[in-house]
PDB file of C-alpha atoms in Angstrom:
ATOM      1  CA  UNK A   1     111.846 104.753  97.813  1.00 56.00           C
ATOM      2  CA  UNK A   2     109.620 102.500  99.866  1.00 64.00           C
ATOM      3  CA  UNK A   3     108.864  98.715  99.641  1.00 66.00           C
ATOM      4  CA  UNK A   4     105.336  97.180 101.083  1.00 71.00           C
ATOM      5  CA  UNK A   5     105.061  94.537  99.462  1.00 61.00           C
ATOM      6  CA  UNK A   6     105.013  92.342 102.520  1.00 66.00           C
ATOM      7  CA  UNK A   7     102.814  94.890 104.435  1.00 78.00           C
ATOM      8  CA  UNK A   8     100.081  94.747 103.109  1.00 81.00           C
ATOM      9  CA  UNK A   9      96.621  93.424 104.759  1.00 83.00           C
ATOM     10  CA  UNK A  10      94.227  91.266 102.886  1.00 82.00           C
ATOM     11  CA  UNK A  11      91.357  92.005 105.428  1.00 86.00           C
ATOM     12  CA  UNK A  12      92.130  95.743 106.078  1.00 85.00           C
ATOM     13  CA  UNK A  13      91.789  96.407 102.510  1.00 83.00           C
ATOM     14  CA  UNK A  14      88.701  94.689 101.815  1.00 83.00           C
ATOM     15  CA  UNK A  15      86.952  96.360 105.150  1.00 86.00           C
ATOM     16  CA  UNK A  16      88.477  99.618 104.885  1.00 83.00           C
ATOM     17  CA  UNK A  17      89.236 100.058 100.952  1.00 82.00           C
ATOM     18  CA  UNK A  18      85.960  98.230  98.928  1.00 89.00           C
ATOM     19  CA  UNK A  19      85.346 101.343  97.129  1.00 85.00           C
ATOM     20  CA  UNK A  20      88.722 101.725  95.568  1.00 87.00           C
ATOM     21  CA  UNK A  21      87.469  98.866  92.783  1.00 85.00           C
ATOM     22  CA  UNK A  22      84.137 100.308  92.955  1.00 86.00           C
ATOM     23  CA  UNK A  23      84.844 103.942  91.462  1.00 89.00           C
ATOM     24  CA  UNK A  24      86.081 102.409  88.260  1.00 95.00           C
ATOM     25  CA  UNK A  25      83.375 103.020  85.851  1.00 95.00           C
ATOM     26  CA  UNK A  26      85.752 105.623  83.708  1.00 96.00           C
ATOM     27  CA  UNK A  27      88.804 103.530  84.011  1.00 98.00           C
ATOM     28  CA  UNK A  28      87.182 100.317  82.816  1.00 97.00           C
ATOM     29  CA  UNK A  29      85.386 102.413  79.731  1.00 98.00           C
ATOM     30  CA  UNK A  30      88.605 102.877  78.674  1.00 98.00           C
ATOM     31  CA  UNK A  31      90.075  99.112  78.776  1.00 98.00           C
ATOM     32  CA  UNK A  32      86.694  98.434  76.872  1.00 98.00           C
ATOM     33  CA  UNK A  33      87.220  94.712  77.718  1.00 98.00           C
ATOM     34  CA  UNK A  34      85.885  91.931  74.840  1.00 98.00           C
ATOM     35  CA  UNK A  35      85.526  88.181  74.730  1.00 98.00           C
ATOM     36  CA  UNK A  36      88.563  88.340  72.313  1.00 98.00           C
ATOM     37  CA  UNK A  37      91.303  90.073  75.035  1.00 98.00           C
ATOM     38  CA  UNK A  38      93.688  88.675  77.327  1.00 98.00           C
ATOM     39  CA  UNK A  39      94.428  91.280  79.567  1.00 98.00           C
ATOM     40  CA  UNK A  40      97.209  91.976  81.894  1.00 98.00           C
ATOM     41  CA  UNK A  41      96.541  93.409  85.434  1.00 98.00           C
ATOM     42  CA  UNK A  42      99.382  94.811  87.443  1.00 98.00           C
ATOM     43  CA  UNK A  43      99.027  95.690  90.976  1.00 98.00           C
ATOM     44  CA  UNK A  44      95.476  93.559  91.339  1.00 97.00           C
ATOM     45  CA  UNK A  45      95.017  93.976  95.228  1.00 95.00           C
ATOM     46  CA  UNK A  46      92.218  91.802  96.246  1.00 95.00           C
ATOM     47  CA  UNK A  47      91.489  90.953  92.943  1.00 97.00           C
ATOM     48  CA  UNK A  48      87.697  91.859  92.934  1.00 96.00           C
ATOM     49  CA  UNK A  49      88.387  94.179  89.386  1.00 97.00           C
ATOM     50  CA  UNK A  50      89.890  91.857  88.079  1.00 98.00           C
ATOM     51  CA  UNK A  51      87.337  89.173  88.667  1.00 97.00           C
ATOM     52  CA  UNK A  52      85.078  91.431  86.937  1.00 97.00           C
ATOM     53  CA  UNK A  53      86.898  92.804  84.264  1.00 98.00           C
ATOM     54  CA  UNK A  54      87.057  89.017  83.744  1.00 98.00           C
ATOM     55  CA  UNK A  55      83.319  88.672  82.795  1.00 97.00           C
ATOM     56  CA  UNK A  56      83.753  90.857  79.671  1.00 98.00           C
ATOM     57  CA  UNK A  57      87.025  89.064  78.802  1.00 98.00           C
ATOM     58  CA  UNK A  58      89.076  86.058  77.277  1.00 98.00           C
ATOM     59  CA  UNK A  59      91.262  85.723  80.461  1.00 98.00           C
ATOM     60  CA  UNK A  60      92.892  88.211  82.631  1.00 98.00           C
ATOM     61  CA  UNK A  61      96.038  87.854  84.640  1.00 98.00           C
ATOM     62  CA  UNK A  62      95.779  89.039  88.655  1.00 98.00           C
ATOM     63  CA  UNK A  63      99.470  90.344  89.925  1.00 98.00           C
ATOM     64  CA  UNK A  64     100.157  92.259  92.655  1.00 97.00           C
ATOM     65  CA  UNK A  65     103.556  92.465  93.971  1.00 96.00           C
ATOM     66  CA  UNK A  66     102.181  91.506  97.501  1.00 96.00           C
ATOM     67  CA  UNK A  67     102.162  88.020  98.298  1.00 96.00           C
ATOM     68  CA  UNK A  68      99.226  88.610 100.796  1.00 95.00           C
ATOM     69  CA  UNK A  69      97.249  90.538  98.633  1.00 95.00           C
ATOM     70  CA  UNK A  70      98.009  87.458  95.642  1.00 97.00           C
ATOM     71  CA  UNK A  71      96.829  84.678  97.813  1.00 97.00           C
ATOM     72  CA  UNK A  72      93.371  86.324  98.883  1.00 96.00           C
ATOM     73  CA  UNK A  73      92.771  87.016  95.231  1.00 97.00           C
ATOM     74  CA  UNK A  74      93.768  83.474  94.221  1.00 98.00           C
ATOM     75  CA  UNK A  75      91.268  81.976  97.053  1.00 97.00           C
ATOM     76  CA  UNK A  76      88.560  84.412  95.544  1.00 96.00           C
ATOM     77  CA  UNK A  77      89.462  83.044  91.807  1.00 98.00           C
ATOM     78  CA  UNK A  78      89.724  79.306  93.478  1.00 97.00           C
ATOM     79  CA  UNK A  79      86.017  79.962  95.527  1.00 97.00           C
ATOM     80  CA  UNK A  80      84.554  81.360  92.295  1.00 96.00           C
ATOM     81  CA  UNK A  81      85.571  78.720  90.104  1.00 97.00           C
ATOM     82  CA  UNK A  82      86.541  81.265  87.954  1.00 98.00           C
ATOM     83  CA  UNK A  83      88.451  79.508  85.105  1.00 98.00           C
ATOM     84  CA  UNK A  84      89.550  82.725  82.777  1.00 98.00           C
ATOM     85  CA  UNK A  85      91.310  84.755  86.072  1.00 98.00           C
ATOM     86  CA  UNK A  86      95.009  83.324  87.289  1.00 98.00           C
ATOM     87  CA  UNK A  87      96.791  84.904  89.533  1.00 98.00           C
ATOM     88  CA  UNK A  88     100.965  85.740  90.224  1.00 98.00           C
ATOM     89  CA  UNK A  89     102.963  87.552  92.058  1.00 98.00           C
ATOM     90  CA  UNK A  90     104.954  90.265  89.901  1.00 98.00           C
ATOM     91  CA  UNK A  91     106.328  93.196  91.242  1.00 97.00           C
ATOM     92  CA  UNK A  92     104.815  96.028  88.502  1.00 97.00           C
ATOM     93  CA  UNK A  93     107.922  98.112  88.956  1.00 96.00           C
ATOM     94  CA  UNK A  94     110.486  95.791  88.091  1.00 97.00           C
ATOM     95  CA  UNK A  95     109.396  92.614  87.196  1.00 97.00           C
ATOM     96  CA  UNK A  96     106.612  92.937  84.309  1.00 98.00           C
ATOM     97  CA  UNK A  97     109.715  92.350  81.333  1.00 97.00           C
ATOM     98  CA  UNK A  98     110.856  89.205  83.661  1.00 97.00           C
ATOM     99  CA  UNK A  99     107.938  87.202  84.093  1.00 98.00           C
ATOM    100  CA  UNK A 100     105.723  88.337  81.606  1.00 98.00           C
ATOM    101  CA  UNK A 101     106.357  86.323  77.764  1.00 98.00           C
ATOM    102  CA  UNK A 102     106.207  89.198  75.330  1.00 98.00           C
ATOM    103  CA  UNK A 103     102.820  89.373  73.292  1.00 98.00           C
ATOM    104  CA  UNK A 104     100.935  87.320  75.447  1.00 98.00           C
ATOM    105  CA  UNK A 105      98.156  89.861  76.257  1.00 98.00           C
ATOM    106  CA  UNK A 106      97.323  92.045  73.833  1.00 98.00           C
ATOM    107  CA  UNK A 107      96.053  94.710  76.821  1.00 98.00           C
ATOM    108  CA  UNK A 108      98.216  95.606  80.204  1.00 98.00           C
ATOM    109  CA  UNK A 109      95.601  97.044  82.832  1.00 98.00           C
ATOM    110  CA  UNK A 110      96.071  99.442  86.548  1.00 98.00           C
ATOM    111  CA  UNK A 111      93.637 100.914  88.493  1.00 98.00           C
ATOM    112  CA  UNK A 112      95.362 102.472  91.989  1.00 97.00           C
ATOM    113  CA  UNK A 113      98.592 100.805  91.797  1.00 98.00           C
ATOM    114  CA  UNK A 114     100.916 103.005  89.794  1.00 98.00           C
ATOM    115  CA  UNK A 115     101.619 105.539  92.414  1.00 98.00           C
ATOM    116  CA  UNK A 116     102.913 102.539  94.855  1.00 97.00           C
ATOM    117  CA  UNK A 117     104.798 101.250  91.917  1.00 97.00           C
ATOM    118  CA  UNK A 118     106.250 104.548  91.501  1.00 97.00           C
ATOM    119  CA  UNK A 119     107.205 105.077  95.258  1.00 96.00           C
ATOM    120  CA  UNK A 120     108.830 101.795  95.114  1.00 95.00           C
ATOM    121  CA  UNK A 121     111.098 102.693  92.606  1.00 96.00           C
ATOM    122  CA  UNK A 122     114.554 105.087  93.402  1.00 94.00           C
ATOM    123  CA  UNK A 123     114.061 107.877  89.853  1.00 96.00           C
ATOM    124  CA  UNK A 124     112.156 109.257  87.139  1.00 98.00           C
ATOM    125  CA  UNK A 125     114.724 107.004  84.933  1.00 98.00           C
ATOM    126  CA  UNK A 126     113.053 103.772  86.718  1.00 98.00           C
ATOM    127  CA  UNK A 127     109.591 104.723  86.907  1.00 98.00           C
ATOM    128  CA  UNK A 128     110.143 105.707  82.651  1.00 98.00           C
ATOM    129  CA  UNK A 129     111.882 102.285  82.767  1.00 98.00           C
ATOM    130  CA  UNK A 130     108.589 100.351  84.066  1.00 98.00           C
ATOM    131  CA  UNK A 131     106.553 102.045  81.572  1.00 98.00           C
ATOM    132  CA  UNK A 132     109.036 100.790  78.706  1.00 98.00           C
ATOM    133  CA  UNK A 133     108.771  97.114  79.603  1.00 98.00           C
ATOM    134  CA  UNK A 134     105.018  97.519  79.594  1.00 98.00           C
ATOM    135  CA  UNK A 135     105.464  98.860  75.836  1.00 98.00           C
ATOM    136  CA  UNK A 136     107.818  96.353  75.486  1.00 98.00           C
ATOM    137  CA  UNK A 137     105.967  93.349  76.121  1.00 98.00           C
ATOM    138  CA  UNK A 138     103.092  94.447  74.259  1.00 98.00           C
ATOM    139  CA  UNK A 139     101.943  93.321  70.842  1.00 98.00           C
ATOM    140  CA  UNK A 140     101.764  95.684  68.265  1.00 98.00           C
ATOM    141  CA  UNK A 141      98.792  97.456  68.409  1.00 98.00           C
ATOM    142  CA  UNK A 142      98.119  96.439  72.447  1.00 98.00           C
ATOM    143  CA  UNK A 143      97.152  99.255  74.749  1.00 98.00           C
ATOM    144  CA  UNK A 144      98.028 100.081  78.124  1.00 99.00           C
ATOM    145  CA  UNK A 145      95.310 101.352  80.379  1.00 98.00           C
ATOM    146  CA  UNK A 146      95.749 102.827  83.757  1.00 98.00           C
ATOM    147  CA  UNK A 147      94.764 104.923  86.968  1.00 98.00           C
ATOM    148  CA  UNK A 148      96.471 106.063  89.568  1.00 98.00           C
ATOM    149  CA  UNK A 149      96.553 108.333  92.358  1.00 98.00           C
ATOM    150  CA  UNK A 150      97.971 111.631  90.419  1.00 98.00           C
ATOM    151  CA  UNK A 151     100.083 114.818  91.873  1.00 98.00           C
ATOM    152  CA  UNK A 152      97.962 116.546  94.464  1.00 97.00           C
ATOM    153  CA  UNK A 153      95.818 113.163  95.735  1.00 98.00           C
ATOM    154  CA  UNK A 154      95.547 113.022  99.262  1.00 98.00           C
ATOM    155  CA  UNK A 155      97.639 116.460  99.891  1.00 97.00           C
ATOM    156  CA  UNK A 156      95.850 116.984 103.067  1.00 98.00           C
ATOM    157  CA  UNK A 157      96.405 113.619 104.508  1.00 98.00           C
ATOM    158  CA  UNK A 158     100.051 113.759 103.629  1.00 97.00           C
ATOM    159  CA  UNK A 159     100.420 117.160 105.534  1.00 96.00           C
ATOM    160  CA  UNK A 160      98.724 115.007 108.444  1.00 97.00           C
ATOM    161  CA  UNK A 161     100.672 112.152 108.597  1.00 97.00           C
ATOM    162  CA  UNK A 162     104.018 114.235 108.273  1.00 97.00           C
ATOM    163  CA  UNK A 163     103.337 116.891 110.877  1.00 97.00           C
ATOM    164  CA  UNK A 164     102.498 113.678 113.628  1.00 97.00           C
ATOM    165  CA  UNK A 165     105.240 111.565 112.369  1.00 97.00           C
ATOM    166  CA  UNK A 166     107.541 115.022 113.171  1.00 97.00           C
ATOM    167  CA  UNK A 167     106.122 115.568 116.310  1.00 97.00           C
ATOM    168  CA  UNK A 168     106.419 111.291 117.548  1.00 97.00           C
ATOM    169  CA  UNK A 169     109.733 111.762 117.059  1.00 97.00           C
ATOM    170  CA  UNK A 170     110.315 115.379 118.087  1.00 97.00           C
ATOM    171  CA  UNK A 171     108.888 113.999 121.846  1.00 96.00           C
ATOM    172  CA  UNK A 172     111.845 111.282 121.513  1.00 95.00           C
ATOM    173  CA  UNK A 173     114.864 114.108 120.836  1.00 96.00           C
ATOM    174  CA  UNK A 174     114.914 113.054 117.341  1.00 95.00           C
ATOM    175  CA  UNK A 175     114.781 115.735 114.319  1.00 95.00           C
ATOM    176  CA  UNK A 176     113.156 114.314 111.203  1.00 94.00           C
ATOM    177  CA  UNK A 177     112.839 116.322 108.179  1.00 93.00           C
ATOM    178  CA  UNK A 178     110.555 116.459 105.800  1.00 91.00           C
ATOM    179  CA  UNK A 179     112.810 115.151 103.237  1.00 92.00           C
ATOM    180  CA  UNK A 180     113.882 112.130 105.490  1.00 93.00           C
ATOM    181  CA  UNK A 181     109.993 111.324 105.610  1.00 93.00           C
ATOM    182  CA  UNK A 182     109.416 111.492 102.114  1.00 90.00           C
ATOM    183  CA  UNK A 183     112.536 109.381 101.353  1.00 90.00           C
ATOM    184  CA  UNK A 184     112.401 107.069 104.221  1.00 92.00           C
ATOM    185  CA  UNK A 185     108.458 106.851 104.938  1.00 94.00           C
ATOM    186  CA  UNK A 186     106.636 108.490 102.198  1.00 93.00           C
ATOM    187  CA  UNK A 187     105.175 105.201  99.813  1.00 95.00           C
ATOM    188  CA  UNK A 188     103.788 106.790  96.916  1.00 97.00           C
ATOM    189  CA  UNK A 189     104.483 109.037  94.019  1.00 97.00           C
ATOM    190  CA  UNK A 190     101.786 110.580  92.719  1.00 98.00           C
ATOM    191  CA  UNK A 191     102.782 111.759  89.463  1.00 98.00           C
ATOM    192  CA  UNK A 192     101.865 114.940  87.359  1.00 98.00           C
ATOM    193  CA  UNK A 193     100.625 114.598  83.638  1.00 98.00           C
ATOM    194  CA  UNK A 194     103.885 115.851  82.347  1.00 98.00           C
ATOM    195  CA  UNK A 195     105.969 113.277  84.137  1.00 98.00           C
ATOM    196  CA  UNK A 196     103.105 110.532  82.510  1.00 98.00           C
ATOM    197  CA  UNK A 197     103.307 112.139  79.085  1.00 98.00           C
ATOM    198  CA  UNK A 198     107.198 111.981  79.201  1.00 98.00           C
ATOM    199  CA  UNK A 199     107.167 108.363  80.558  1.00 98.00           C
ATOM    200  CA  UNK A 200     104.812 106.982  77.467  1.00 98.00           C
ATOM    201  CA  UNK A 201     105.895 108.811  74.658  1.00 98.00           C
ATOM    202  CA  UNK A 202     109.816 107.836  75.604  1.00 98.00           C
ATOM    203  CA  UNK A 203     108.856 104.160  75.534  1.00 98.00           C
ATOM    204  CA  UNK A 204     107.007 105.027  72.328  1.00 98.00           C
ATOM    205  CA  UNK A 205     103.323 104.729  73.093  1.00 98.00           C
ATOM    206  CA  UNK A 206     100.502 106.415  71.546  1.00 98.00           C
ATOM    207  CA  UNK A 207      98.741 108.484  74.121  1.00 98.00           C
ATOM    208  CA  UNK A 208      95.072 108.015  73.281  1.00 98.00           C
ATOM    209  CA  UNK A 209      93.694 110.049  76.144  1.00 98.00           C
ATOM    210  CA  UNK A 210      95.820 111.526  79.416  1.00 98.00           C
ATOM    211  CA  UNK A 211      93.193 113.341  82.327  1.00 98.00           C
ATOM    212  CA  UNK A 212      93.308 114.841  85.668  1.00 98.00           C
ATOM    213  CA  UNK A 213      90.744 114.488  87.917  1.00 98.00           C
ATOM    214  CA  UNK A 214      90.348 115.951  90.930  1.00 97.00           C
ATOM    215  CA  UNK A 215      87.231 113.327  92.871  1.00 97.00           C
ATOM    216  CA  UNK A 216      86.996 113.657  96.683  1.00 97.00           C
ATOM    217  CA  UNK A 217      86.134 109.918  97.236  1.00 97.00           C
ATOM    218  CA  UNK A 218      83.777 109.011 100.461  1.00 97.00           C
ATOM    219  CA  UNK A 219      85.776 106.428 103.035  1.00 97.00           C
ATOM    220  CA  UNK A 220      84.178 103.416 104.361  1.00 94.00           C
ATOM    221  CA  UNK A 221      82.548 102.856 107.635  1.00 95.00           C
ATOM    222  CA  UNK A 222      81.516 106.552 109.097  1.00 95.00           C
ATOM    223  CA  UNK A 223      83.110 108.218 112.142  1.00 96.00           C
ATOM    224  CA  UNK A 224      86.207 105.403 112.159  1.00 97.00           C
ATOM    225  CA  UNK A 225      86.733 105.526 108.285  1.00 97.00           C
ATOM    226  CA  UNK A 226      89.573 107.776 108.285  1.00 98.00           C
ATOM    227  CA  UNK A 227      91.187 105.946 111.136  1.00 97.00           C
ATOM    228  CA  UNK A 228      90.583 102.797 108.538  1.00 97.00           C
ATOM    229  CA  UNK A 229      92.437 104.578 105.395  1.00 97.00           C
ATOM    230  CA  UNK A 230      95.469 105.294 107.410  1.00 97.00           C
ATOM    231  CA  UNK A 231      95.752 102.010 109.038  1.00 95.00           C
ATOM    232  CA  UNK A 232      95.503 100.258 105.523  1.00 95.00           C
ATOM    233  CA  UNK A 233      97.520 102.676 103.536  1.00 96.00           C
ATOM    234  CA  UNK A 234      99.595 104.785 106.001  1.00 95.00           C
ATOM    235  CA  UNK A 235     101.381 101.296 107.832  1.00 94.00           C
ATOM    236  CA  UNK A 236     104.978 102.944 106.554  1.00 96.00           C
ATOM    237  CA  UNK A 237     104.760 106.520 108.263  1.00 97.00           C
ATOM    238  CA  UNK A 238     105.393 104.051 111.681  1.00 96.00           C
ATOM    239  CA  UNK A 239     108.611 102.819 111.203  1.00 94.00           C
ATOM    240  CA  UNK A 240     110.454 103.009 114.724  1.00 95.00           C
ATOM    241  CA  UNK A 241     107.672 103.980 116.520  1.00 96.00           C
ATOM    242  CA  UNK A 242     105.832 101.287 118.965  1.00 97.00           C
ATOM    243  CA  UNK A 243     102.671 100.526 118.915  1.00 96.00           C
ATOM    244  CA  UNK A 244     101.494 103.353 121.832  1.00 97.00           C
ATOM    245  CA  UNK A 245     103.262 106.005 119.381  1.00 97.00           C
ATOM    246  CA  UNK A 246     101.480 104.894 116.804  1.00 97.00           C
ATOM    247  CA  UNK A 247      98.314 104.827 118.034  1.00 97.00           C
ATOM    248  CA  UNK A 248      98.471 108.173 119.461  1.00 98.00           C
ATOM    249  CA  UNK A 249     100.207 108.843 115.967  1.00 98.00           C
ATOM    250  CA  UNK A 250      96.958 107.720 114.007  1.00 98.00           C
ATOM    251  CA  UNK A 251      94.481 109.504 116.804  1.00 98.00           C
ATOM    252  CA  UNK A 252      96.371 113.173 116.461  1.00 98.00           C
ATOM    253  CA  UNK A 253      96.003 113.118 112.303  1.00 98.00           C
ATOM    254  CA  UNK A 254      92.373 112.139 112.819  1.00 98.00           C
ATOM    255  CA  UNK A 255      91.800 114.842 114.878  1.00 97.00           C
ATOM    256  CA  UNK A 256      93.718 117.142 112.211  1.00 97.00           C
ATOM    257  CA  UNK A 257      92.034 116.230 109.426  1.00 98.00           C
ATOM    258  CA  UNK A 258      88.565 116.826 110.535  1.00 97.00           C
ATOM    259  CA  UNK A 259      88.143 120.014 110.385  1.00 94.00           C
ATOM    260  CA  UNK A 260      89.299 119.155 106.338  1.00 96.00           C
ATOM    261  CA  UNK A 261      87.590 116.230 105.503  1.00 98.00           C
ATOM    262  CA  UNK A 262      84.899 115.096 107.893  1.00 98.00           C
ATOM    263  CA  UNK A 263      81.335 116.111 106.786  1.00 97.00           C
ATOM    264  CA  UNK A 264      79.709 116.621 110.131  1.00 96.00           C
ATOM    265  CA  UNK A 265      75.968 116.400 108.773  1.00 96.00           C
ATOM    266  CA  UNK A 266      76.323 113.666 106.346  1.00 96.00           C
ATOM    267  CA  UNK A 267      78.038 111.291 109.371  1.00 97.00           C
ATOM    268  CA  UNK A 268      81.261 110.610 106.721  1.00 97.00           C
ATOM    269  CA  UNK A 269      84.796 111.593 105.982  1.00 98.00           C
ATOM    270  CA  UNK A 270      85.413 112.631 102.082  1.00 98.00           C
ATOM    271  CA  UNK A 271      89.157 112.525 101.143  1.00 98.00           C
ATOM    272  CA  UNK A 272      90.942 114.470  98.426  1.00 98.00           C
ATOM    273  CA  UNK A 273      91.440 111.985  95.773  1.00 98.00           C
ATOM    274  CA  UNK A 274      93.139 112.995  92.478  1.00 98.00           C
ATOM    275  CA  UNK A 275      93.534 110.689  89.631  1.00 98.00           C
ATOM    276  CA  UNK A 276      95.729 110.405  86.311  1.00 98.00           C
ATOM    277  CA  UNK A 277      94.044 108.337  83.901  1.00 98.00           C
ATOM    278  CA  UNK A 278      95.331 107.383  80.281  1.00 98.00           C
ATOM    279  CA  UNK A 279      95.184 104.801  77.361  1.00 98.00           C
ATOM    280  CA  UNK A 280      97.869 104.584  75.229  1.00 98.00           C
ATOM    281  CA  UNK A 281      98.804 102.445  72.405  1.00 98.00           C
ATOM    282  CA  UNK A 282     101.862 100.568  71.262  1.00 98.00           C
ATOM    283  CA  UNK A 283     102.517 101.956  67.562  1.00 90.00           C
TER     284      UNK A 283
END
C-alpha cells in the first residue's frame, strides 16, 4: 500500500503523459456522455478528459486525490471559463461515500486511475469496498464506467524498476526483497478481470461489458520518453535513495528496457500497456 497523493507533478504529467487522455476513444464510447448527465470523474489528473467529456455533458465533477494535480485542473476549468466542469479533491479509494451526496450524478467515470486507487488501498476487502460506495452513491439505474491499467500492464517496466531498486540498495549492504518493494514501493495494482468481476457484482452492479486489452501505447518525446514515464510515474521506487542513486537508478532501467521497448527505426519507445475496461449498472 502506497500513497502519492502529494507526489504528484502537474507539469511532468502534462509533458511526459498527454497521451494517457488521448487514447480514450473506447473508454469514452462507453460513458456515451449526453446534455442530460452529470457525471462523476474520479482520479481526473490534469483534467483535460474531463474538460472534454464536459462538451457532450450537463456538468462533470474533476477529483483527483492529488491536490497538485486538482489545482492545475481547476486553473484549466478557471482559464476556459468552463462553467459545467468543478473541480475537488476526493481521494477515489476512500472518500467517494464521504464527500459525494448520494444520487447526485447519475454516471461515476475513470480512465487510468483505478490501479493507483487500488495500490493505495491495504486488501481486496478495500479495493471491493471502493467499488461499493461507487454503487452506493449511485441512482438507480446510474452506471459506472472505467479504465485502468489491468494485470500484466507495464510487466516489463516493473521487472526494470525492481531489479535497479535491488541492486541501489544491494551497493549500500542493504537486502530488499521483492516483496518489501511491492509492499513498500510498488504504487499500483493492476487488477485481473476476475478480481473486477468479483468487486462489481458484490456491490451489486450490472456488468454491461468487462475487456482486456493488451495496447502497447507509444511514450512522448523520442529517445528521453522512457526516462519521462518513470520520472512521472515511477517517483515511489526512490524512497531512501538520494538524488545521485536515483539518477543512476532511472539511467540503468533505461538501458534495460531497450532492448524491450525501444523501436530503433521508428526513433520511439512503445510500452506494454494493458487495460481493464467495463460499464456496469446499478440494478
Amino acid at each position: 500500500m502506497v500513497s502519492t497523493s502529494e507526489q504528484w507533478s502537474p507539469n511532468n504529467y502534462v509533458t511526459h503523459a498527454s497521451f494517457v487522455p488521448v487514447l480514450t476513444s473506447r473508454v469514452v464510447s462507453l460513458l456515451a456522455p449526453t446534455s442530460a448527465d452529470h457525471i462523476l470523474d474520479l482520479g481526473a489528473g490534469d483534467g483535460i478528459l474531463s474538460i472534454a467529456i464536459a462538451s457532450q455533458a450537463a456538468s462533470v465533477h474533476c477529483t483527483d486525490g492529488s491536490p497538485h494535480m486538482v489545482e492545475y485542473a481547476r486553473a484549466r476549468v478557471t482559464e476556459g471559463k468552463i462553467a459545467n466542469v468543478t473541480t475537488e479533491i476526493i481521494d477515489g479509494g476512500t472518500e467517494v461515500k464521504e464527500l459525494v451526496p448520494v444520487g447526485k450524478y447519475n454516471k461515476v467515470f475513470s480512465n487510468a486511475a483505478y490501479h493507483w486507487i487500488f495500490g493505495s488501498l491495504p486488501s481486496n476487502e478495500a479495493r471491493a469496498k471502493a467499488f461499493q460506495d461507487v454503487y452506493d452513491i449511485l441512482p438507480q439505474g446510474g452506471e459506472f464506467v472505467v479504465e485502468c491499467g489491468g494485470h500484466g500492464n507495464i510487466g516489463e517496466i516493473l521487472v526494470a524498476l525492481v531489479s535497479v531498486v535491488k541492486s541501489a540498495w544491494a551497493k549500500k549492504g542493504v537486502v530488499k526483497t521483492y516483496a518489501e518493494i511491492k509492499e513498500k514501493l510498488w504504487p499500483w495494482y493492476f487488477a485481473t478481470n476476475d478480481e473486477i468481476e468479483e468487486w462489481l457484482k458484490a456491490a451489486g452492479f450490472k456488468i454491461e461489458l468487462l475487456e482486456r486489452e493488451y495496447r502497447p501505447t507509444t511514450l512522448n518525446n523520442g529517445d528521453i520518453g522512457m526516462k519521462g514515464w518513470i520520472d512521472t510515474f515511477g517517483f515511489t521506487f526512490w524512497e531512501g535513495l538520494n538524488e545521485e542513486e536515483k539518477d543512476a537508478c532511472i539511467t540503468e532501467a533505461v538501458e534495460l528496457l531497450r532492448g524491450a521497448d525501444w523501436l530503433e527505426r521508428e526513433g520511439k519507445w512503445v510500452a506494454g500497456y494493458v487495460r481493464c475496461r467495463f460499464k456496469a449498472t446499478k440494478q
